[in-house]
PDB file of N, CA and C in Angstrom:
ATOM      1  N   UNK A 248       0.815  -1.195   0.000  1.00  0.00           N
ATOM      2  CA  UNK A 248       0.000   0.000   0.000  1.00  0.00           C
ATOM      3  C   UNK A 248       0.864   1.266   0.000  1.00  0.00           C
ATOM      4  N   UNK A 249       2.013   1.019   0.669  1.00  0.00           N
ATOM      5  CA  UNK A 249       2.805   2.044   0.526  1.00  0.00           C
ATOM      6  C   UNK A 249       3.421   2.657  -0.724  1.00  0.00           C
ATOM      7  N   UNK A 250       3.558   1.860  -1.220  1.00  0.00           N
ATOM      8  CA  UNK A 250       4.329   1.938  -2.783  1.00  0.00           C
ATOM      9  C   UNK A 250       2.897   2.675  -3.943  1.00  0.00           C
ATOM     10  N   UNK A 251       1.656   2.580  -3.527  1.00  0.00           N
ATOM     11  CA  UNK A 251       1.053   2.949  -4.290  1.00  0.00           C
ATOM     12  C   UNK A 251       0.255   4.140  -3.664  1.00  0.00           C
ATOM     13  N   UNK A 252       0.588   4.479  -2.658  1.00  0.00           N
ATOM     14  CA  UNK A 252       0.681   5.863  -2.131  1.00  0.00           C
ATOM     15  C   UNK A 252       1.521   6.964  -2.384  1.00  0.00           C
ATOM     16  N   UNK A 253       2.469   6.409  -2.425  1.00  0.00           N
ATOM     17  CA  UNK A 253       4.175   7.042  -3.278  1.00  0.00           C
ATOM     18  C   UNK A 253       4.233   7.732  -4.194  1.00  0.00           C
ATOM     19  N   UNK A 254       3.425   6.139  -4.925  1.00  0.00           N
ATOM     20  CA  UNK A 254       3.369   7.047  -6.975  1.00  0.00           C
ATOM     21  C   UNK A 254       1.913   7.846  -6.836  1.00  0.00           C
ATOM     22  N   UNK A 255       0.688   7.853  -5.982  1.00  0.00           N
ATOM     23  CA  UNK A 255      -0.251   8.840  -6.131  1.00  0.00           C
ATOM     24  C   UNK A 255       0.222  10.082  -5.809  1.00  0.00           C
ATOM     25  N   UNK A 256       1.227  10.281  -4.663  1.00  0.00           N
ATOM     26  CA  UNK A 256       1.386  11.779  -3.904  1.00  0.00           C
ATOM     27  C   UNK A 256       2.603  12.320  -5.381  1.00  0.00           C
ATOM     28  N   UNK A 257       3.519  11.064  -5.923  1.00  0.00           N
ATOM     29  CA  UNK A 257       4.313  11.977  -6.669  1.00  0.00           C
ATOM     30  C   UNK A 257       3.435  12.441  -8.003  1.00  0.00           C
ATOM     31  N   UNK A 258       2.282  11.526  -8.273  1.00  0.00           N
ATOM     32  CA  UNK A 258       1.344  11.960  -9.725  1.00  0.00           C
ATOM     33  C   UNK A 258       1.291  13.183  -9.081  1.00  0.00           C
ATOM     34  N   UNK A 259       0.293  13.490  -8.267  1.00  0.00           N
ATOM     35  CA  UNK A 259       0.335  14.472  -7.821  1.00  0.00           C
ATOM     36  C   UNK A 259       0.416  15.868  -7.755  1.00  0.00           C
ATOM     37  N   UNK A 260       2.091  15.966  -7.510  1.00  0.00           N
ATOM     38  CA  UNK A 260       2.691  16.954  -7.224  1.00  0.00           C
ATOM     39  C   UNK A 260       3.326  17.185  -8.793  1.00  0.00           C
ATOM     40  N   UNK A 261       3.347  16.022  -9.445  1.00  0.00           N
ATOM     41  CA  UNK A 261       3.750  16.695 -10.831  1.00  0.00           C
ATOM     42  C   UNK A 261       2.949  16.756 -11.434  1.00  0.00           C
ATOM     43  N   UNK A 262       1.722  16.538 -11.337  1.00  0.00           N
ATOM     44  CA  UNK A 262       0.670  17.295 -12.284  1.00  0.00           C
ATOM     45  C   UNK A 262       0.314  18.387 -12.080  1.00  0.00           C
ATOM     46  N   UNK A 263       0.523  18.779 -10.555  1.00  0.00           N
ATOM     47  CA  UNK A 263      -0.152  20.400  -9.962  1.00  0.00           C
ATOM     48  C   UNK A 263       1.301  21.132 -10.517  1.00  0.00           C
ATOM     49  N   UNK A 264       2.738  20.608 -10.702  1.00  0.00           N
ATOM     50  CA  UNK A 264       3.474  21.629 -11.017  1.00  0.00           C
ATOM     51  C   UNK A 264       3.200  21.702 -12.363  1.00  0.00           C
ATOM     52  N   UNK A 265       2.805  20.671 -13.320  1.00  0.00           N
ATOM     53  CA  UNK A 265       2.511  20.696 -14.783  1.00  0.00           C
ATOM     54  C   UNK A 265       1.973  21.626 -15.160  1.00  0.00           C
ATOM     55  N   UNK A 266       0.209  21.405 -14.304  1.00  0.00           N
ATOM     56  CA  UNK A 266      -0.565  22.191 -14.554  1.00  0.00           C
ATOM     57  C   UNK A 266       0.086  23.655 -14.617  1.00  0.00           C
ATOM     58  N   UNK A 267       0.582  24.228 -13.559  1.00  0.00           N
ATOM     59  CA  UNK A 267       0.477  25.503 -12.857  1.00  0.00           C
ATOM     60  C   UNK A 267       2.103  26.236 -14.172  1.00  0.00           C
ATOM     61  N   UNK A 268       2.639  25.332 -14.560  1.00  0.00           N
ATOM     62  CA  UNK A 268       3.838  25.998 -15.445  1.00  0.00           C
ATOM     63  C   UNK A 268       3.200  26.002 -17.040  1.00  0.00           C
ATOM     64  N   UNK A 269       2.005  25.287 -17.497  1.00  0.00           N
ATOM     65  CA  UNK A 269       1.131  25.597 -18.214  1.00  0.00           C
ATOM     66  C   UNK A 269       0.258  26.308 -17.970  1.00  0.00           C
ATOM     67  N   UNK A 270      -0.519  26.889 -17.128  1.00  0.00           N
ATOM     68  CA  UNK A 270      -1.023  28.387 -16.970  1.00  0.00           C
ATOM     69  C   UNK A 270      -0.380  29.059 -16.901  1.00  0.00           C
ATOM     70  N   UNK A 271       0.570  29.241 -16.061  1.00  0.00           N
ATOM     71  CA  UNK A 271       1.905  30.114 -16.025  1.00  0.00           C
ATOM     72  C   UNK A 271       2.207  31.280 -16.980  1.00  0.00           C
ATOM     73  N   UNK A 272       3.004  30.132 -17.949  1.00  0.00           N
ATOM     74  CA  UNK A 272       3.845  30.433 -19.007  1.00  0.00           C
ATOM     75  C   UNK A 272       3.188  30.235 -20.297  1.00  0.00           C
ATOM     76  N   UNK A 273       2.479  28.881 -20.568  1.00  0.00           N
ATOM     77  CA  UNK A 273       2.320  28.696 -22.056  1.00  0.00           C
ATOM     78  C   UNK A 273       0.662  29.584 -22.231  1.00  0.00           C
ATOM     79  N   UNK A 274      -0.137  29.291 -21.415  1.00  0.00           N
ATOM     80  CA  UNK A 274      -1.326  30.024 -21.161  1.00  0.00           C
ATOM     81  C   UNK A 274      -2.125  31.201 -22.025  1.00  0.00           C
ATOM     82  N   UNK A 275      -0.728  32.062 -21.350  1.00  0.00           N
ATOM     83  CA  UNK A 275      -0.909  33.283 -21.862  1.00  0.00           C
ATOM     84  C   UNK A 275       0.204  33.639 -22.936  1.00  0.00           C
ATOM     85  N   UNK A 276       0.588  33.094 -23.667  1.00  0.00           N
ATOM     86  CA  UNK A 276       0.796  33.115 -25.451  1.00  0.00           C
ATOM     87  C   UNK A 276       2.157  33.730 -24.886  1.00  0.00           C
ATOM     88  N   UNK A 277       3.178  33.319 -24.052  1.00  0.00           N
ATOM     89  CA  UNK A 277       4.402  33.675 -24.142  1.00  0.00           C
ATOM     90  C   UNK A 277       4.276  34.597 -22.972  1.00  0.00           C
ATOM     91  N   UNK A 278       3.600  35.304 -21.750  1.00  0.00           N
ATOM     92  CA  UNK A 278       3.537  36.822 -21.532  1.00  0.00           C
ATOM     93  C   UNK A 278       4.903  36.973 -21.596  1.00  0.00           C
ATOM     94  N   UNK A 279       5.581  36.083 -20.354  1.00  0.00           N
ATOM     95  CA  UNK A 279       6.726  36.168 -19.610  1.00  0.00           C
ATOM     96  C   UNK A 279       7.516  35.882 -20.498  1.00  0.00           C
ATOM     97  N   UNK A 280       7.935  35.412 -21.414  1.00  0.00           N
ATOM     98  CA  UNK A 280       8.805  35.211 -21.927  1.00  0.00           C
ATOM     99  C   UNK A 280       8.556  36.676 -23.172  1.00  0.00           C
ATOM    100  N   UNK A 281       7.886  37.283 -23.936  1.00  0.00           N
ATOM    101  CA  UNK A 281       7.646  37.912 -24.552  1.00  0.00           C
ATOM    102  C   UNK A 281       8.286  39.865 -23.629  1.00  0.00           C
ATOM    103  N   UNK A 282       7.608  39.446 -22.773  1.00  0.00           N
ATOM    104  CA  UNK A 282       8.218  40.622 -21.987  1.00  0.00           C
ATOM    105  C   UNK A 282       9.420  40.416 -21.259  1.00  0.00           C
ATOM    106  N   UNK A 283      10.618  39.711 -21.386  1.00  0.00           N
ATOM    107  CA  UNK A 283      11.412  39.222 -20.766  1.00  0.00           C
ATOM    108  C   UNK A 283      12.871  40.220 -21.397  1.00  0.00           C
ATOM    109  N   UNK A 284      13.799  40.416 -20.697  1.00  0.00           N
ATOM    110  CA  UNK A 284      14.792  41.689 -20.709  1.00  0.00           C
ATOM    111  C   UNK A 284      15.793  40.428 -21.773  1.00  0.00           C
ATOM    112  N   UNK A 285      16.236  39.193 -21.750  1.00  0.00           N
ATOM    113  CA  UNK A 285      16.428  38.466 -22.450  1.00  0.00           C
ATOM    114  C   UNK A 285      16.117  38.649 -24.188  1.00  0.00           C
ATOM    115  N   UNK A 286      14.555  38.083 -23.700  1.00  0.00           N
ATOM    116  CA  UNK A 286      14.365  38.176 -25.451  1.00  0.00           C
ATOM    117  C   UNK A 286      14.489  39.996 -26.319  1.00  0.00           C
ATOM    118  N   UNK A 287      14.258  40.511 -25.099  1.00  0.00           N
ATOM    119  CA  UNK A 287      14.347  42.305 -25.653  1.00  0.00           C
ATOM    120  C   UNK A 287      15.889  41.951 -26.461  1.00  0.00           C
ATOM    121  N   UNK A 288      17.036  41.877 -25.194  1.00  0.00           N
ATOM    122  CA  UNK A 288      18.771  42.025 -25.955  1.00  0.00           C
ATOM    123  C   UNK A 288      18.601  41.413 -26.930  1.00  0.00           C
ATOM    124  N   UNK A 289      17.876  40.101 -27.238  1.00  0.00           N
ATOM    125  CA  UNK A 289      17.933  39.194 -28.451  1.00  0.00           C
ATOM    126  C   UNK A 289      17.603  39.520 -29.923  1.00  0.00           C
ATOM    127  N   UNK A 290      16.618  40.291 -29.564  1.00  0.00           N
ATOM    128  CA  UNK A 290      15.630  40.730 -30.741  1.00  0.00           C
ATOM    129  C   UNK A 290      16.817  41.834 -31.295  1.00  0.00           C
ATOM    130  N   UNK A 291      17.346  42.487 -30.269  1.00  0.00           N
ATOM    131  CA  UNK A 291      17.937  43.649 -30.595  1.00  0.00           C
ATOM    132  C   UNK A 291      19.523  43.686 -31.259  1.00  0.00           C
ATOM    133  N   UNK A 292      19.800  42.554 -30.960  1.00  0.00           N
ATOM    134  CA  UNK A 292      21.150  41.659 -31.469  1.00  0.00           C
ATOM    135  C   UNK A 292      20.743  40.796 -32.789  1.00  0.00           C
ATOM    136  N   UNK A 293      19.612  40.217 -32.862  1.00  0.00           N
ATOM    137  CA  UNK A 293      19.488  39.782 -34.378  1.00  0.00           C
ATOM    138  C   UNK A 293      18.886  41.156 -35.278  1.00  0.00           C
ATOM    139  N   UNK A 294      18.493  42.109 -34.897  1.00  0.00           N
ATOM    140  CA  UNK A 294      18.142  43.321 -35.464  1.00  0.00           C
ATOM    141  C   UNK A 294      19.652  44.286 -36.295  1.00  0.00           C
ATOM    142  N   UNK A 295      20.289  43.670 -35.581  1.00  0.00           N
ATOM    143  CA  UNK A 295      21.656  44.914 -35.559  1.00  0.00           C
ATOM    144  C   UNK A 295      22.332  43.325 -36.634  1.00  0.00           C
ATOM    145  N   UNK A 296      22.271  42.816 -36.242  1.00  0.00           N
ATOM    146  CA  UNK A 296      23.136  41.214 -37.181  1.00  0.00           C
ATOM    147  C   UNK A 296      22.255  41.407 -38.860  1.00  0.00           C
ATOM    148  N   UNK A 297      21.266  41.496 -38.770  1.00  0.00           N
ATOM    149  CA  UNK A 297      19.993  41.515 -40.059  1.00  0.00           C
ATOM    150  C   UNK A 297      20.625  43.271 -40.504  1.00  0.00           C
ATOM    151  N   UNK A 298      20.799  44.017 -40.275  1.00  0.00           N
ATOM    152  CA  UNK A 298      20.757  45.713 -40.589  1.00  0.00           C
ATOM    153  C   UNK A 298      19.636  46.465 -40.122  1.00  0.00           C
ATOM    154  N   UNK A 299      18.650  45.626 -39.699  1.00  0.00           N
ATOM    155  CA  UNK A 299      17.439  46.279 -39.726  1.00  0.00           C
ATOM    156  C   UNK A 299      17.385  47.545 -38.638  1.00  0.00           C
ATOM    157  N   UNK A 300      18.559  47.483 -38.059  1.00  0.00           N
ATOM    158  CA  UNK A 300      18.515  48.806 -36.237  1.00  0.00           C
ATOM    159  C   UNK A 300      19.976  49.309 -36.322  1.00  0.00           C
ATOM    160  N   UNK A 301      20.287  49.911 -36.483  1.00  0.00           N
ATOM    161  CA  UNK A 301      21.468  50.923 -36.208  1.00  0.00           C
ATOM    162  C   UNK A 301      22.067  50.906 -34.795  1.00  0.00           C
ATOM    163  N   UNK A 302      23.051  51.284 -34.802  1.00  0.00           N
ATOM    164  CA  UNK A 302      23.743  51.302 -33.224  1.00  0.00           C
ATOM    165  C   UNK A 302      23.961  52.934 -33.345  1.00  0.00           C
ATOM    166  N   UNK A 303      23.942  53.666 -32.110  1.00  0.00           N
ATOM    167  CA  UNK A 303      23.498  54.557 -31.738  1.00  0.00           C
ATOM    168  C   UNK A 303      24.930  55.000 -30.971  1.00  0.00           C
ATOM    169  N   UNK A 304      26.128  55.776 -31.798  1.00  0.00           N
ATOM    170  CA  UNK A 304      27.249  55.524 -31.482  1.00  0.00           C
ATOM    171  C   UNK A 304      27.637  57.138 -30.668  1.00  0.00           C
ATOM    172  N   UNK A 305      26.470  58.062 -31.350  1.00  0.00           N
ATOM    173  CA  UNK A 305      26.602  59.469 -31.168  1.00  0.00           C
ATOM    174  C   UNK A 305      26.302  59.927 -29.454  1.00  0.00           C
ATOM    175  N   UNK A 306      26.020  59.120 -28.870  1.00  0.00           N
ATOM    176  CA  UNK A 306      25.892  58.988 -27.370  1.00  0.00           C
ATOM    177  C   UNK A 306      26.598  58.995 -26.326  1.00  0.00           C
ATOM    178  N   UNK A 307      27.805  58.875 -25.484  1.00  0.00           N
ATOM    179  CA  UNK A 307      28.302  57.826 -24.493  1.00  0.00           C
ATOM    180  C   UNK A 307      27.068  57.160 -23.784  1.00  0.00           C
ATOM    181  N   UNK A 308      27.591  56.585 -22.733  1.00  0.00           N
ATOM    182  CA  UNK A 308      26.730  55.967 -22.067  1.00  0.00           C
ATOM    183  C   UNK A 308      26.582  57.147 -20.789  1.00  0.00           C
ATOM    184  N   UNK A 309      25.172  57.552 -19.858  1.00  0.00           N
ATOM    185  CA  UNK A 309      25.270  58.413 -19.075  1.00  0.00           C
ATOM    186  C   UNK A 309      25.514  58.297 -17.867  1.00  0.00           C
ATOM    187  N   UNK A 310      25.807  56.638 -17.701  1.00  0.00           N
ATOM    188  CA  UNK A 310      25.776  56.367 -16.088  1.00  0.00           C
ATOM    189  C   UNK A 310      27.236  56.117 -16.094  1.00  0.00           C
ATOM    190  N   UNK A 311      28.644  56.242 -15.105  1.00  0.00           N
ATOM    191  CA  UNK A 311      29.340  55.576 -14.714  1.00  0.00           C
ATOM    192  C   UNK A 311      29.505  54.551 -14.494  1.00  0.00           C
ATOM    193  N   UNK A 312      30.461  53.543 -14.393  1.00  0.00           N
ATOM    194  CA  UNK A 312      30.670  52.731 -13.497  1.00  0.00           C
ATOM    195  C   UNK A 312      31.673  52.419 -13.309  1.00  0.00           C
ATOM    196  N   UNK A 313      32.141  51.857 -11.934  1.00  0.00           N
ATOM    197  CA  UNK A 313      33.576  51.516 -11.316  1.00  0.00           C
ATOM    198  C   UNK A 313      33.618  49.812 -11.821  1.00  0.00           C
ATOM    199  N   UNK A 314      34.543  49.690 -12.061  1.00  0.00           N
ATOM    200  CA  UNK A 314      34.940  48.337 -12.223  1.00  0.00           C
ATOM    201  C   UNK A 314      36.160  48.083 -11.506  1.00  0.00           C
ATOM    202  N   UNK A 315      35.901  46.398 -10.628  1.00  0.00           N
ATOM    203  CA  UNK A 315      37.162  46.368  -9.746  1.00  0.00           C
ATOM    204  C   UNK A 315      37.121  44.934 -10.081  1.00  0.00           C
ATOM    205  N   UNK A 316      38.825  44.929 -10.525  1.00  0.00           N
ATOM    206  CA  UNK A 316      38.814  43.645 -10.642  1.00  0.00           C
ATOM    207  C   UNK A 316      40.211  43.176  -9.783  1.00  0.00           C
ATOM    208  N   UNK A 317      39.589  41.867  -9.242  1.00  0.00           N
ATOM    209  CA  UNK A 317      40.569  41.277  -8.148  1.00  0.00           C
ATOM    210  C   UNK A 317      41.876  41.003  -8.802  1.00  0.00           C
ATOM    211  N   UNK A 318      43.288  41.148  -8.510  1.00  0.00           N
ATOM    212  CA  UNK A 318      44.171  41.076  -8.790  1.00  0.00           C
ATOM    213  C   UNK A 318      44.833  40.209  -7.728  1.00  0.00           C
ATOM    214  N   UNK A 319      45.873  39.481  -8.125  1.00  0.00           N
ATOM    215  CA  UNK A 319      46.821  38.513  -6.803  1.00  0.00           C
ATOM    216  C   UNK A 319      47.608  38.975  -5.934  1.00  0.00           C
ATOM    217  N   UNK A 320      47.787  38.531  -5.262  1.00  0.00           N
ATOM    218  CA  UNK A 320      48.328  39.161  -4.093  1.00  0.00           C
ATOM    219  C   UNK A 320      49.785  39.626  -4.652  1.00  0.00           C
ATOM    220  N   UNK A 321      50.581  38.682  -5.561  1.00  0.00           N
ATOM    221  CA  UNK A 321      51.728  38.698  -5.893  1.00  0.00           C
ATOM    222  C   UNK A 321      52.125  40.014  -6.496  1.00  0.00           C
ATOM    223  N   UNK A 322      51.184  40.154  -7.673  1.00  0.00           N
ATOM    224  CA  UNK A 322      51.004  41.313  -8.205  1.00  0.00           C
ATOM    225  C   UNK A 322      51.099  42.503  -7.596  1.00  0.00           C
ATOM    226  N   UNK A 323      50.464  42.732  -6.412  1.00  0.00           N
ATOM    227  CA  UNK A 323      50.319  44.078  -5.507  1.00  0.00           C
ATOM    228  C   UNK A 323      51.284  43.886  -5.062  1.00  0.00           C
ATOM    229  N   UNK A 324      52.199  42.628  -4.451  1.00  0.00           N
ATOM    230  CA  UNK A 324      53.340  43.052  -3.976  1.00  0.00           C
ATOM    231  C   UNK A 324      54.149  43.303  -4.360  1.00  0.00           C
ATOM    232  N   UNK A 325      54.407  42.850  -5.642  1.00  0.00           N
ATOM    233  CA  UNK A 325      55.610  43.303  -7.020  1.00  0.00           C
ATOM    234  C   UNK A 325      55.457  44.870  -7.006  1.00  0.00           C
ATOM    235  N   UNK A 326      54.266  45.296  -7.252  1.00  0.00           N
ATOM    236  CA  UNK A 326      53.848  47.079  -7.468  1.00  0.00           C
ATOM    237  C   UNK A 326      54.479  47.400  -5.907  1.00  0.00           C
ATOM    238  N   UNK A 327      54.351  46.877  -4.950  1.00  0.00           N
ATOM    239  CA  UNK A 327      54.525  48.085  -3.997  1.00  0.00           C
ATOM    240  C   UNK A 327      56.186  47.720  -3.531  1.00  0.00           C
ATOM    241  N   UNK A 328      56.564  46.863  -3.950  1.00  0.00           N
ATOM    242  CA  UNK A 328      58.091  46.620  -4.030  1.00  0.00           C
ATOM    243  C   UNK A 328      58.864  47.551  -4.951  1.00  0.00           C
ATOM    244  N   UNK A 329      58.293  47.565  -6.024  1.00  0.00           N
ATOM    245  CA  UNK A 329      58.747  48.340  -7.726  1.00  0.00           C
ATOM    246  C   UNK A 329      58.843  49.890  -6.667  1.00  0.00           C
ATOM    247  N   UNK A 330      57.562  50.430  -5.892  1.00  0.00           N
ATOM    248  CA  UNK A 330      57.202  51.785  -5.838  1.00  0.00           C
ATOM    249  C   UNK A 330      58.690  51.906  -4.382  1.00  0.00           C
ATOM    250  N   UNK A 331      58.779  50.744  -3.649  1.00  0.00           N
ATOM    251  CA  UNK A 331      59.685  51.155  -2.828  1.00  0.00           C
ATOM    252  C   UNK A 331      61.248  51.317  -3.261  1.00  0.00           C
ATOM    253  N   UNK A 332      60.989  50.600  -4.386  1.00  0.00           N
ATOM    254  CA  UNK A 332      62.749  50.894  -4.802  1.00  0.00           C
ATOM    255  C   UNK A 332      62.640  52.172  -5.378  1.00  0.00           C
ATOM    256  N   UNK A 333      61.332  52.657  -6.254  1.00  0.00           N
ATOM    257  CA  UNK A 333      61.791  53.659  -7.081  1.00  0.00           C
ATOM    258  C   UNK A 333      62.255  55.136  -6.327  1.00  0.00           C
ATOM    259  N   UNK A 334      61.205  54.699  -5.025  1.00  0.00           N
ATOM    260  CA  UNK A 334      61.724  55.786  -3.942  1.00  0.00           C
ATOM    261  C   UNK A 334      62.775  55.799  -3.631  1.00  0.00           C
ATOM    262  N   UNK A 335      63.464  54.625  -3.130  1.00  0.00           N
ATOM    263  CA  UNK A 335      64.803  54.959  -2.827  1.00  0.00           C
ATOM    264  C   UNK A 335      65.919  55.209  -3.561  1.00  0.00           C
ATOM    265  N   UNK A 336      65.549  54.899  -5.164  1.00  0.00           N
ATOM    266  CA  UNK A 336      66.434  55.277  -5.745  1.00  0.00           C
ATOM    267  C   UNK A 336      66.417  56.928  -6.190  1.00  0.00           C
ATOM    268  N   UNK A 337      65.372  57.320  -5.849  1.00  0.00           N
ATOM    269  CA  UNK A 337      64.977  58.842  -6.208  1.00  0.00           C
ATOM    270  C   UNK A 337      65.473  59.371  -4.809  1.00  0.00           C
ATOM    271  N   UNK A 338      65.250  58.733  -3.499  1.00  0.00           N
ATOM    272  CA  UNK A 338      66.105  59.425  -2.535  1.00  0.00           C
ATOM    273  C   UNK A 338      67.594  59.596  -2.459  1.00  0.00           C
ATOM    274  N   UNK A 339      68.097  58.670  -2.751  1.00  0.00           N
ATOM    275  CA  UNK A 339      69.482  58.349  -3.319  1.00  0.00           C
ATOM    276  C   UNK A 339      69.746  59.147  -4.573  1.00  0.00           C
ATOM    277  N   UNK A 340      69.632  59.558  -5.343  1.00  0.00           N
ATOM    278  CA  UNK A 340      69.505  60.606  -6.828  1.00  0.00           C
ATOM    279  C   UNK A 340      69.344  61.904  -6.083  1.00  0.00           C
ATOM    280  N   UNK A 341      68.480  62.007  -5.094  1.00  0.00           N
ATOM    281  CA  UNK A 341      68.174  63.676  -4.404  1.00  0.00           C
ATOM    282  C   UNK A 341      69.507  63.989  -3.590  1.00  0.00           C
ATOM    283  N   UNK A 342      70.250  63.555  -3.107  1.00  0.00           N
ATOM    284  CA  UNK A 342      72.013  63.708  -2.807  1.00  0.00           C
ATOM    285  C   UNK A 342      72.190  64.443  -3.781  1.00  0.00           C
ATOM    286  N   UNK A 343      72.482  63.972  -4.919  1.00  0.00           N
ATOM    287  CA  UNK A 343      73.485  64.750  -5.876  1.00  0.00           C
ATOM    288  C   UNK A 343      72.894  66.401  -6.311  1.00  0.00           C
ATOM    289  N   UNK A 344      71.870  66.478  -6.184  1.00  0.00           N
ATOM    290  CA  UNK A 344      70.979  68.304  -6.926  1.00  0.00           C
ATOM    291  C   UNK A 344      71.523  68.893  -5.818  1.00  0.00           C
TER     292      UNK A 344
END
């Protein structure tokens, strides 16, 4: 009895998720996917691939942004090694003026 309790609770639960991702999504003729920031870049990338849309070059972009990208430790220590010699060799050079 157990075993056929099992496969009723899992029919179940995958028919109520069936159901509910067919109202969902297919239901309504795409909404979510039709209004989706995805298919927008897409459309707009086979638009520009076809000729049919121009790129819009006369602009910059108006927002900033910082970009930080992680670097190794090794690296920063090479730079702040490089910056300590260059000092001392510029302190050492300031003797002679």
């Amino acid at each position: 009895m157990s075993k056929l309790l099992k496969l009723a609770s899992i029919t179940a639960v995958s028919s109520t998720l069936a159901a509910s991702y067919y109202f969902y999504f297919v239901d309504r003729d795409g909404f979510h996917y039709q209004n989706s920031q995805l298919k927008k870049i897409g459309d707009k990338v086979q638009g520009i691939i076809d000729g049919s849309e121009n790129i819009d070059q006369s602009t910059p972009p108006s927002s900033k942004q910082v970009v930080v990208v992680k670097r190794p430790m090794t690296e920063t220590m090479k730079d702040i090694w490089n910056e300590q010699i260059r000092n001392t060799a510029n302190w050492i050079y300031s003797w002679g003026k």
